[in-house]
């Protein structure tokens, strides 16, 4: 049986149109693939077999009545969702004991749009607990392994979403990104990974971490597949008042090349301490190739970007502290039995339901928002946010897109980074984009000379010009080739 998760959207749809296979066969083979490959990878927390077959049946009916278009632009595509996205009737655990038994009574808009577009939902994907982390090591249900090297992390927090695509289990998956959680795992696992501009995709039904920072986006192996997914995802949703009326076709300029485009290079990023030589040299190489392809390379400064991590680790925990207050054993979440009063029940349930990193963020947020402390941290962090946003606005007067590293290094080994502050630094290249709100994406550009592991270029677009970064990504894809399935999982292999 064909490895459908390794195919592109266009390949799957061509096969369906030519009746080489049915959507039911796609579902069957993809579920079998997950059952075998995921023993090694552990990307999935729940497999949604019934939903997959039901979705496939709808696609097959549309094809039988001679109307593949009616089945939707993602008809027959095997997809999966990060486990902080509600899908009616499935568990939505956020990889936390707190929500281990929680079953979604409704479906998130982003998930609904993918299924309505004809996607075949294979299941829910592992993540760092409540999306706190950069490695999936904080998942209460055990980490996901990087398909390129099973002894290494896939990145995080959307590690399961990246690994499922990299291992050829799904053609496309969704993740969420508050400070880098789509782009950094995309870079570690070598997949295209898009964090759209804040407001492009509805967050309704996605468990909130930092409401002013969170955004949903796709993982795929090709730029076109990511852009097609963006078309299905983007746009106004009455249920999320921050969602905008975006109607652009994200595939429109993928073939235009970069000739005449102005692409920015940021000295603060390229000269940062902590950037490994193999990543730096790959990014420099990509910059050279874009120049050869006709782009004008322009140096732009982001003078306040060094303060992004500090600001984020104030703003993020403050918002998380507020958002996670609902997990109190009464409104939502695990209830610790045997307490005589409500205060004791709250305390016991939250102490046992949340893991260490979640408790750290909640306590940090609680402290930072307390009287007397608020003025010293939260308020200046908001001012830094204004400065960083102004830096990007000024830069985009000179350029159409920025290129930077996505992560300072390639995927690390399990347990290699145990100090939380050191872990926070793995987001040094991604966080400022969430702070400013514009779009950013990872584009795989081959493997590192020292590590042999995937390296990604981060492309950063002006707000609501996400099509600019997709255009540059498509040009890089022409140069470097499409992102492959990880070698040990290619051609139907399962990690041998
Ligand atoms: N790694 C960052 C953190 O731990 C970002 C997480 C995210 O984007 N969800 O907060």
Coordinates of C-alpha atoms and ligand atoms in Angstrom, one line a residue:
X1 CA 0.0 0.0 0.0
X2 CA 1.3 3.5 -0.9
X3 CA 2.7 5.7 1.9
X4 CA 0.0 8.4 1.6
X5 CA 1.5 10.4 4.5
X6 CA 4.6 10.9 2.3
X7 CA 2.6 12.2 -0.6
X8 CA 1.7 15.8 -1.4
X9 CA -1.8 17.1 -1.4
X10 CA -1.7 17.3 -5.3
X11 CA -0.4 13.7 -5.5
X12 CA -3.2 12.4 -3.3
X13 CA -5.9 14.3 -5.2
X14 CA -4.5 13.1 -8.6
X15 CA -4.7 9.5 -7.4
X16 CA -8.2 10.0 -6.1
X17 CA -9.3 11.6 -9.4
X18 CA -7.7 8.9 -11.5
X19 CA -9.3 6.3 -9.2
X20 CA -5.9 4.8 -8.4
X21 CA -7.1 4.5 -4.8
X22 CA -10.1 5.6 -2.7
X23 CA -10.2 7.9 0.3
X24 CA -11.1 4.9 2.4
X25 CA -7.8 3.3 1.3
X26 CA -6.0 6.4 2.2
X27 CA -7.5 6.3 5.7
X28 CA -6.8 2.6 6.1
X29 CA -3.2 2.8 5.0
X30 CA -2.5 5.9 6.9
X31 CA -3.9 4.4 10.1
X32 CA -1.8 1.3 9.6
X33 CA 1.2 3.5 9.0
X34 CA 0.6 5.4 12.3
X35 CA 0.2 2.0 14.1
X36 CA 3.6 0.9 13.0
X37 CA 5.7 4.1 12.7
X38 CA 4.4 5.6 15.9
X39 CA 5.7 2.8 18.0
X40 CA 9.1 4.4 17.5
X41 CA 8.1 8.1 17.3
X42 CA 5.2 8.5 19.8
X43 CA 3.7 11.5 18.1
X44 CA 0.1 10.4 18.6
X45 CA -1.8 10.6 21.9
X46 CA -5.1 9.3 20.4
X47 CA -5.9 7.8 17.0
X48 CA -9.3 8.7 15.7
X49 CA -10.1 5.7 13.5
X50 CA -13.9 6.3 13.3
X51 CA -13.6 9.9 12.4
X52 CA -11.0 9.1 9.7
X53 CA -13.3 6.5 8.1
X54 CA -16.3 8.8 8.3
X55 CA -14.4 11.7 6.6
X56 CA -13.1 9.3 4.0
X57 CA -16.6 8.1 3.2
X58 CA -17.7 11.7 2.6
X59 CA -14.9 12.2 0.2
X60 CA -15.6 8.9 -1.6
X61 CA -19.3 9.8 -2.0
X62 CA -18.4 13.1 -3.6
X63 CA -16.0 11.4 -6.0
X64 CA -18.6 8.7 -6.8
X65 CA -21.1 11.5 -7.7
X66 CA -18.4 12.9 -10.0
X67 CA -17.5 15.9 -7.9
X68 CA -14.1 15.9 -6.2
X69 CA -14.3 19.6 -5.8
X70 CA -17.3 19.3 -3.6
X71 CA -15.2 17.2 -1.2
X72 CA -13.0 20.2 -0.6
X73 CA -9.5 21.4 -1.4
X74 CA -7.9 19.0 1.2
X75 CA -10.0 16.0 0.1
X76 CA -8.4 12.7 1.1
X77 CA -5.4 14.3 2.8
X78 CA -4.3 12.5 6.0
X79 CA -4.1 15.1 8.8
X80 CA -3.7 15.3 12.5
X81 CA -4.0 18.0 15.2
X82 CA -2.1 19.1 18.2
X83 CA -3.7 18.0 21.4
X84 CA -4.6 21.5 22.6
X85 CA -7.2 21.7 19.8
X86 CA -10.8 20.5 20.5
X87 CA -12.3 17.9 18.3
X88 CA -15.7 16.8 19.4
X89 CA -15.7 13.4 21.0
X90 CA -11.9 13.1 21.3
X91 CA -9.7 13.7 24.3
X92 CA -8.1 17.1 24.4
X93 CA -5.4 16.6 27.1
X94 CA -2.8 19.3 26.4
X95 CA -0.5 16.5 27.4
X96 CA -1.4 17.1 31.0
X97 CA -2.8 14.8 33.8
X98 CA -5.0 17.8 34.5
X99 CA -7.1 17.1 31.4
X100 CA -6.4 13.4 31.0
X101 CA -10.1 12.5 31.1
X102 CA -11.4 15.6 29.3
X103 CA -13.5 14.8 26.2
X104 CA -14.2 17.8 23.9
X105 CA -17.9 18.7 23.6
X106 CA -17.2 20.8 20.5
X107 CA -14.7 21.3 17.7
X108 CA -12.2 24.2 17.3
X109 CA -12.7 26.3 14.2
X110 CA -9.2 25.5 12.8
X111 CA -9.9 21.8 13.1
X112 CA -13.4 22.1 11.7
X113 CA -12.1 24.1 8.7
X114 CA -9.6 21.3 7.9
X115 CA -12.2 18.5 8.2
X116 CA -14.8 20.5 6.2
X117 CA -12.1 20.9 3.5
X118 CA -12.0 17.1 3.2
X119 CA -9.0 16.3 5.5
X120 CA -8.9 12.8 7.0
X121 CA -8.3 13.2 10.7
X122 CA -5.9 10.6 12.0
X123 CA -5.7 11.8 15.6
X124 CA -4.4 14.1 18.2
X125 CA -0.7 14.9 18.7
X126 CA 1.7 15.0 21.6
X127 CA 3.0 18.3 22.8
X128 CA 4.7 20.0 25.8
X129 CA 2.3 20.2 28.7
X130 CA -0.1 23.1 27.9
X131 CA 2.5 24.1 25.3
X132 CA 5.1 25.1 27.9
X133 CA 8.4 23.9 26.5
X134 CA 10.7 23.5 23.5
X135 CA 11.2 19.7 23.4
X136 CA 8.0 17.8 24.3
X137 CA 9.8 16.5 27.3
X138 CA 7.2 18.2 29.6
X139 CA 4.4 16.0 28.2
X140 CA 2.8 14.1 31.0
X141 CA 2.5 11.1 28.6
X142 CA 6.2 10.8 27.6
X143 CA 8.1 12.6 25.0
X144 CA 8.0 12.4 21.2
X145 CA 11.2 11.2 19.4
X146 CA 12.8 13.1 16.5
X147 CA 12.4 10.9 13.4
X148 CA 15.8 11.9 12.2
X149 CA 17.5 10.5 15.3
X150 CA 15.2 8.8 17.9
X151 CA 17.6 9.7 20.7
X152 CA 16.9 13.4 20.1
X153 CA 14.0 15.7 20.9
X154 CA 11.6 16.8 18.0
X155 CA 11.5 20.4 19.5
X156 CA 8.4 21.8 21.0
X157 CA 5.9 22.5 22.0
X158 CA 4.3 21.1 18.8
X159 CA 6.8 18.3 18.7
X160 CA 4.2 15.6 17.8
X161 CA 2.9 17.7 14.9
X162 CA 6.4 18.1 13.4
X163 CA 7.4 14.5 14.0
X164 CA 4.2 13.1 12.4
X165 CA 4.9 14.9 9.2
X166 CA 8.7 14.2 9.3
X167 CA 8.0 10.5 9.7
X168 CA 5.6 10.4 6.8
X169 CA 2.6 9.6 9.0
X170 CA 0.5 12.6 7.9
X171 CA 0.7 14.9 4.9
X172 CA -0.2 17.9 7.1
X173 CA -0.7 18.6 10.7
X174 CA -1.7 21.6 12.8
X175 CA 0.3 23.1 15.7
X176 CA 0.2 26.3 17.7
X177 CA 2.9 28.8 18.3
X178 CA 3.1 31.2 21.3
X179 CA 6.8 31.8 21.2
X180 CA 8.1 29.4 18.5
X181 CA 6.2 26.2 19.0
X182 CA 5.5 25.7 15.3
X183 CA 8.7 27.0 13.8
X184 CA 11.3 25.5 16.2
X185 CA 10.0 21.9 16.0
X186 CA 9.7 22.5 12.2
X187 CA 13.4 23.3 12.2
X188 CA 14.4 20.3 14.4
X189 CA 12.4 17.9 12.3
X190 CA 13.0 19.4 8.9
X191 CA 9.4 20.4 7.9
X192 CA 7.8 23.5 6.5
X193 CA 6.1 25.1 9.5
X194 CA 4.1 28.3 9.4
X195 CA 3.1 30.7 12.2
X196 CA 0.8 33.1 10.5
X197 CA 0.3 36.7 11.5
X198 CA -1.7 37.0 14.7
X199 CA -5.4 37.2 13.7
X200 CA -5.1 35.3 10.4
X201 CA -6.4 32.0 11.9
X202 CA -9.1 31.7 14.5
X203 CA -8.1 30.4 17.9
X204 CA -11.6 29.4 19.0
X205 CA -11.5 26.0 20.6
X206 CA -7.7 26.0 21.0
X207 CA -6.8 25.8 24.7
X208 CA -5.3 29.2 25.4
X209 CA -1.7 29.7 26.6
X210 CA -0.9 33.4 25.9
X211 CA -4.0 34.9 24.3
X212 CA -2.1 37.9 22.8
X213 CA 0.6 35.6 21.3
X214 CA -1.0 32.3 20.3
X215 CA -1.5 31.5 16.7
X216 CA -2.4 28.3 14.8
X217 CA -0.6 27.1 11.7
X218 CA 0.4 24.1 9.5
X219 CA 3.3 21.7 9.2
X220 CA 3.8 20.1 5.8
X221 CA 6.7 18.9 3.6
X222 CA 6.0 21.3 0.8
X223 CA 5.5 25.0 0.7
X224 CA 2.4 24.6 -1.6
X225 CA 0.8 22.1 0.9
X226 CA 1.4 24.6 3.7
X227 CA -0.1 27.4 1.5
X228 CA -3.1 25.3 0.6
X229 CA -3.7 24.6 4.2
X230 CA -3.4 28.3 5.0
X231 CA -6.2 29.0 2.4
X232 CA -8.4 26.6 4.3
X233 CA -7.6 28.0 7.7
X234 CA -7.5 31.7 7.3
X235 CA -10.2 34.2 7.7
X236 CA -12.8 35.8 10.0
X237 CA -14.5 33.6 12.5
X238 CA -17.4 35.1 14.5
X239 CA -16.3 33.0 17.5
X240 CA -12.8 34.6 17.8
X241 CA -13.0 38.4 17.9
X242 CA -9.3 38.7 17.1
X243 CA -9.6 36.9 13.8
X244 CA -9.4 39.0 10.7
X245 CA -11.2 39.0 7.4
X246 CA -8.2 37.6 5.4
X247 CA -9.2 36.4 1.9
X248 CA -5.9 36.2 0.1
X249 CA -4.8 33.1 -1.9
X250 CA -1.6 32.0 -0.2
X251 CA -0.5 30.0 -3.2
X252 CA -0.9 33.0 -5.6
X253 CA 2.8 34.0 -5.9
X254 CA 4.6 30.8 -5.1
X255 CA 6.1 30.6 -8.6
X256 CA 7.2 34.2 -8.9
X257 CA 10.7 33.7 -7.6
X258 CA 12.6 36.3 -5.5
X259 CA 13.9 38.5 -8.3
X260 CA 13.3 42.1 -7.3
X261 CA 12.4 41.2 -3.7
X262 CA 14.2 42.9 -0.9
X263 CA 15.2 40.4 1.8
X264 CA 16.5 41.6 5.1
X265 CA 19.4 40.2 7.2
X266 CA 19.5 41.2 10.8
X267 CA 23.0 41.6 12.4
X268 CA 21.5 41.2 15.9
X269 CA 20.4 37.7 14.8
X270 CA 23.4 36.6 12.8
X271 CA 26.0 37.7 15.4
X272 CA 24.1 36.5 18.5
X273 CA 26.0 34.4 21.0
X274 CA 24.8 30.9 21.0
X275 CA 24.4 30.5 17.3
X276 CA 26.3 27.4 16.3
X277 CA 28.7 27.6 13.3
X278 CA 26.9 25.0 11.3
X279 CA 23.6 26.8 11.5
X280 CA 25.2 30.1 10.7
X281 CA 27.0 28.8 7.7
X282 CA 23.8 27.2 6.3
X283 CA 21.9 30.5 6.7
X284 CA 24.7 32.4 5.1
X285 CA 24.6 29.9 2.2
X286 CA 20.9 30.4 1.8
X287 CA 21.3 34.2 1.8
X288 CA 23.9 33.8 -1.0
X289 CA 21.6 31.6 -3.0
X290 CA 18.7 34.0 -2.7
X291 CA 20.9 36.8 -3.9
X292 CA 22.0 34.6 -6.8
X293 CA 18.3 34.1 -7.6
X294 CA 17.8 37.9 -7.9
X295 CA 16.9 39.1 -4.5
X296 CA 18.4 42.2 -3.1
X297 CA 19.9 41.5 0.3
X298 CA 19.5 44.5 2.7
X299 CA 20.9 44.8 6.2
X300 CA 18.2 45.8 8.7
X301 CA 18.6 46.5 12.5
X302 CA 16.3 45.2 15.2
X303 CA 17.9 47.1 18.1
X304 CA 15.5 46.0 20.8
X305 CA 15.2 42.3 19.8
X306 CA 17.7 41.3 22.5
X307 CA 15.0 42.0 25.1
X308 CA 12.4 39.7 23.5
X309 CA 13.1 36.7 25.7
X310 CA 12.9 38.7 28.9
X311 CA 9.7 40.3 27.8
X312 CA 8.1 37.0 26.7
X313 CA 8.9 35.3 29.9
X314 CA 7.0 38.0 31.7
X315 CA 4.1 38.3 29.3
X316 CA 3.7 34.6 28.6
X317 CA 3.5 33.4 32.2
X318 CA 1.2 36.3 33.1
X319 CA -1.3 35.4 30.4
X320 CA -0.9 31.6 31.1
X321 CA -1.6 32.3 34.8
X322 CA -4.9 33.9 33.9
X323 CA -5.8 31.3 31.3
X324 CA -5.0 28.3 33.4
X325 CA -7.1 29.5 36.4
X326 CA -10.0 27.6 34.9
X327 CA -8.3 24.3 35.6
X328 CA -9.4 24.2 39.2
X329 CA -11.1 20.8 39.5
X330 CA -14.6 22.4 39.5
X331 CA -14.9 24.2 36.2
X332 CA -12.4 21.9 34.4
X333 CA -9.8 19.3 35.2
X334 CA -8.6 16.6 37.5
X335 CA -10.2 16.5 41.0
X336 CA -8.1 15.3 43.8
X337 CA -10.4 13.4 46.1
X338 CA -10.8 13.5 49.9
X339 CA -10.5 17.2 50.7
X340 CA -12.8 18.7 53.4
X341 CA -13.0 22.2 51.9
X342 CA -12.9 23.7 48.5
X343 CA -9.6 25.5 49.1
X344 CA -7.9 22.2 49.8
X345 CA -9.5 20.6 46.8
X346 CA -8.2 23.4 44.5
X347 CA -4.7 23.2 46.0
X348 CA -4.5 19.4 45.9
X349 CA -5.9 19.2 42.3
X350 CA -3.6 21.8 40.9
X351 CA -0.6 20.6 42.7
X352 CA -1.1 17.0 41.4
X353 CA -2.8 17.8 38.0
X354 CA -0.1 20.2 36.7
X355 CA 3.5 19.1 36.0
X356 CA 6.6 21.0 37.1
X357 CA 7.0 23.4 34.2
X358 CA 3.3 24.3 34.2
X359 CA 3.5 25.0 38.0
X360 CA 6.6 27.1 37.4
X361 CA 4.8 29.3 34.8
X362 CA 1.7 29.7 36.9
X363 CA 3.6 30.7 40.0
X364 CA 5.8 33.1 38.0
X365 CA 2.7 34.7 36.4
X366 CA 1.0 34.9 39.8
X367 CA 4.0 36.6 41.3
X368 CA 4.6 39.0 38.3
X369 CA 1.0 40.2 38.5
X370 CA 0.9 40.8 42.2
X371 CA 0.7 44.3 43.7
X372 CA 4.0 46.2 43.7
X373 CA 5.6 43.7 41.3
X374 CA 3.3 44.4 38.3
X375 CA 4.8 47.8 37.8
X376 CA 8.4 46.5 37.8
X377 CA 7.9 43.7 35.2
X378 CA 4.6 43.5 33.4
X379 CA 4.4 47.1 32.5
X380 CA 8.0 47.4 31.2
X381 CA 7.5 44.2 29.3
X382 CA 4.5 45.7 27.5
X383 CA 6.7 48.8 26.7
X384 CA 9.4 46.5 25.3
X385 CA 6.7 44.9 23.2
X386 CA 5.9 48.3 21.7
X387 CA 9.6 48.9 20.9
X388 CA 10.1 45.5 19.3
X389 CA 7.0 46.0 17.2
X390 CA 8.3 49.4 16.1
X391 CA 11.6 47.9 15.2
X392 CA 9.9 45.4 12.8
X393 CA 7.7 48.2 11.3
X394 CA 10.8 50.3 10.6
X395 CA 12.6 47.3 9.1
X396 CA 9.7 46.5 6.7
X397 CA 10.0 50.0 5.2
X398 CA 13.2 48.6 3.7
X399 CA 12.5 45.0 3.0
X400 CA 9.7 42.6 2.0
X401 CA 10.8 39.7 4.1
X402 CA 13.5 38.9 6.7
X403 CA 15.7 35.7 6.7
X404 CA 17.2 34.5 10.0
X405 CA 18.0 31.3 11.7
X406 CA 15.0 29.5 13.1
X407 CA 16.8 27.9 16.1
X408 CA 20.4 28.5 17.2
X409 CA 21.3 24.8 16.9
X410 CA 20.0 21.5 15.6
X411 CA 17.9 19.0 17.7
X412 CA 19.4 18.2 21.1
X413 CA 19.4 14.9 23.0
X414 CA 16.8 14.0 25.6
X415 CA 17.9 15.4 28.9
X416 CA 20.7 17.4 27.4
X417 CA 19.1 20.7 28.5
X418 CA 17.9 20.5 32.0
X419 CA 18.2 24.1 33.1
X420 CA 14.9 25.9 32.4
X421 CA 16.6 29.2 31.5
X422 CA 18.8 27.4 29.0
X423 CA 15.7 25.8 27.5
X424 CA 14.1 29.3 27.2
X425 CA 17.1 30.4 25.1
X426 CA 16.2 27.9 22.4
X427 CA 13.5 30.3 21.4
X428 CA 15.8 33.3 20.9
X429 CA 15.0 33.6 17.2
X430 CA 11.3 33.0 17.3
X431 CA 9.9 34.9 20.2
X432 CA 10.2 38.4 19.0
X433 CA 7.8 37.6 16.1
X434 CA 5.0 36.5 18.5
X435 CA 5.7 39.7 20.4
X436 CA 5.3 41.9 17.3
X437 CA 2.5 39.7 16.0
X438 CA 3.7 39.3 12.4
X439 CA 4.1 36.0 10.5
X440 CA 7.2 33.7 10.6
X441 CA 7.9 30.3 9.2
X442 CA 10.5 27.6 9.1
X443 CA 11.9 26.5 5.7
X444 CA 14.2 23.4 5.7
X445 CA 17.5 24.1 3.9
X446 CA 19.2 20.7 4.3
X447 CA 21.3 19.2 7.1
X448 CA 24.2 20.6 9.1
X449 CA 27.7 19.7 8.2
X450 CA 28.6 18.7 11.8
X451 CA 25.4 17.1 13.0
X452 CA 23.8 15.7 9.9
X453 CA 20.5 17.0 11.3
X454 CA 17.9 19.3 9.7
X455 CA 18.5 23.1 9.7
X456 CA 15.8 25.6 8.9
X457 CA 15.8 29.2 7.7
X458 CA 13.3 31.4 9.4
X459 CA 11.4 33.7 7.0
X460 CA 9.7 36.6 8.7
X461 CA 7.0 38.6 6.9
X462 CA 5.4 42.0 7.6
X463 CA 2.0 41.6 9.4
X464 CA -0.7 40.3 7.1
X465 CA 1.8 39.8 4.3
X466 CA 2.3 36.1 5.0
X467 CA 2.3 35.5 1.3
X468 CA 5.8 37.2 1.1
X469 CA 7.4 34.6 3.3
X470 CA 5.7 31.8 1.4
X471 CA 7.1 33.2 -1.8
X472 CA 10.7 33.2 -0.5
X473 CA 10.2 29.7 0.9
X474 CA 9.0 28.5 -2.5
X475 CA 12.2 29.9 -4.0
X476 CA 14.3 28.2 -1.4
X477 CA 12.4 24.9 -2.1
X478 CA 13.4 25.2 -5.7
X479 CA 17.0 25.5 -4.7
X480 CA 17.2 22.9 -1.9
X481 CA 14.4 20.6 -3.0
X482 CA 11.3 19.5 -1.1
X483 CA 11.8 18.6 2.5
X484 CA 12.2 14.8 2.7
X485 CA 10.7 12.3 5.0
X486 CA 13.4 11.5 7.6
X487 CA 15.7 8.8 6.1
X488 CA 14.8 6.1 8.6
X489 CA 11.1 6.5 7.8
X490 CA 11.3 7.0 4.1
X491 CA 9.9 4.6 1.5
X492 CA 7.5 3.1 4.1
X493 CA 10.3 2.2 6.6
X494 CA 9.4 2.5 10.3
X495 CA 12.6 3.6 11.9
X496 CA 15.0 0.9 10.9
Ligands
LIG1 N1 9.1 27.3 24.0 C1 8.3 28.5 24.3 C2 7.8 28.3 25.7 O1 8.2 27.4 26.4 C3 7.2 28.7 23.3 C4 6.1 27.7 23.5 C5 5.0 27.9 22.5 O2 5.2 28.6 21.5 N2 3.9 27.4 22.8 O3 7.0 29.1 26.2

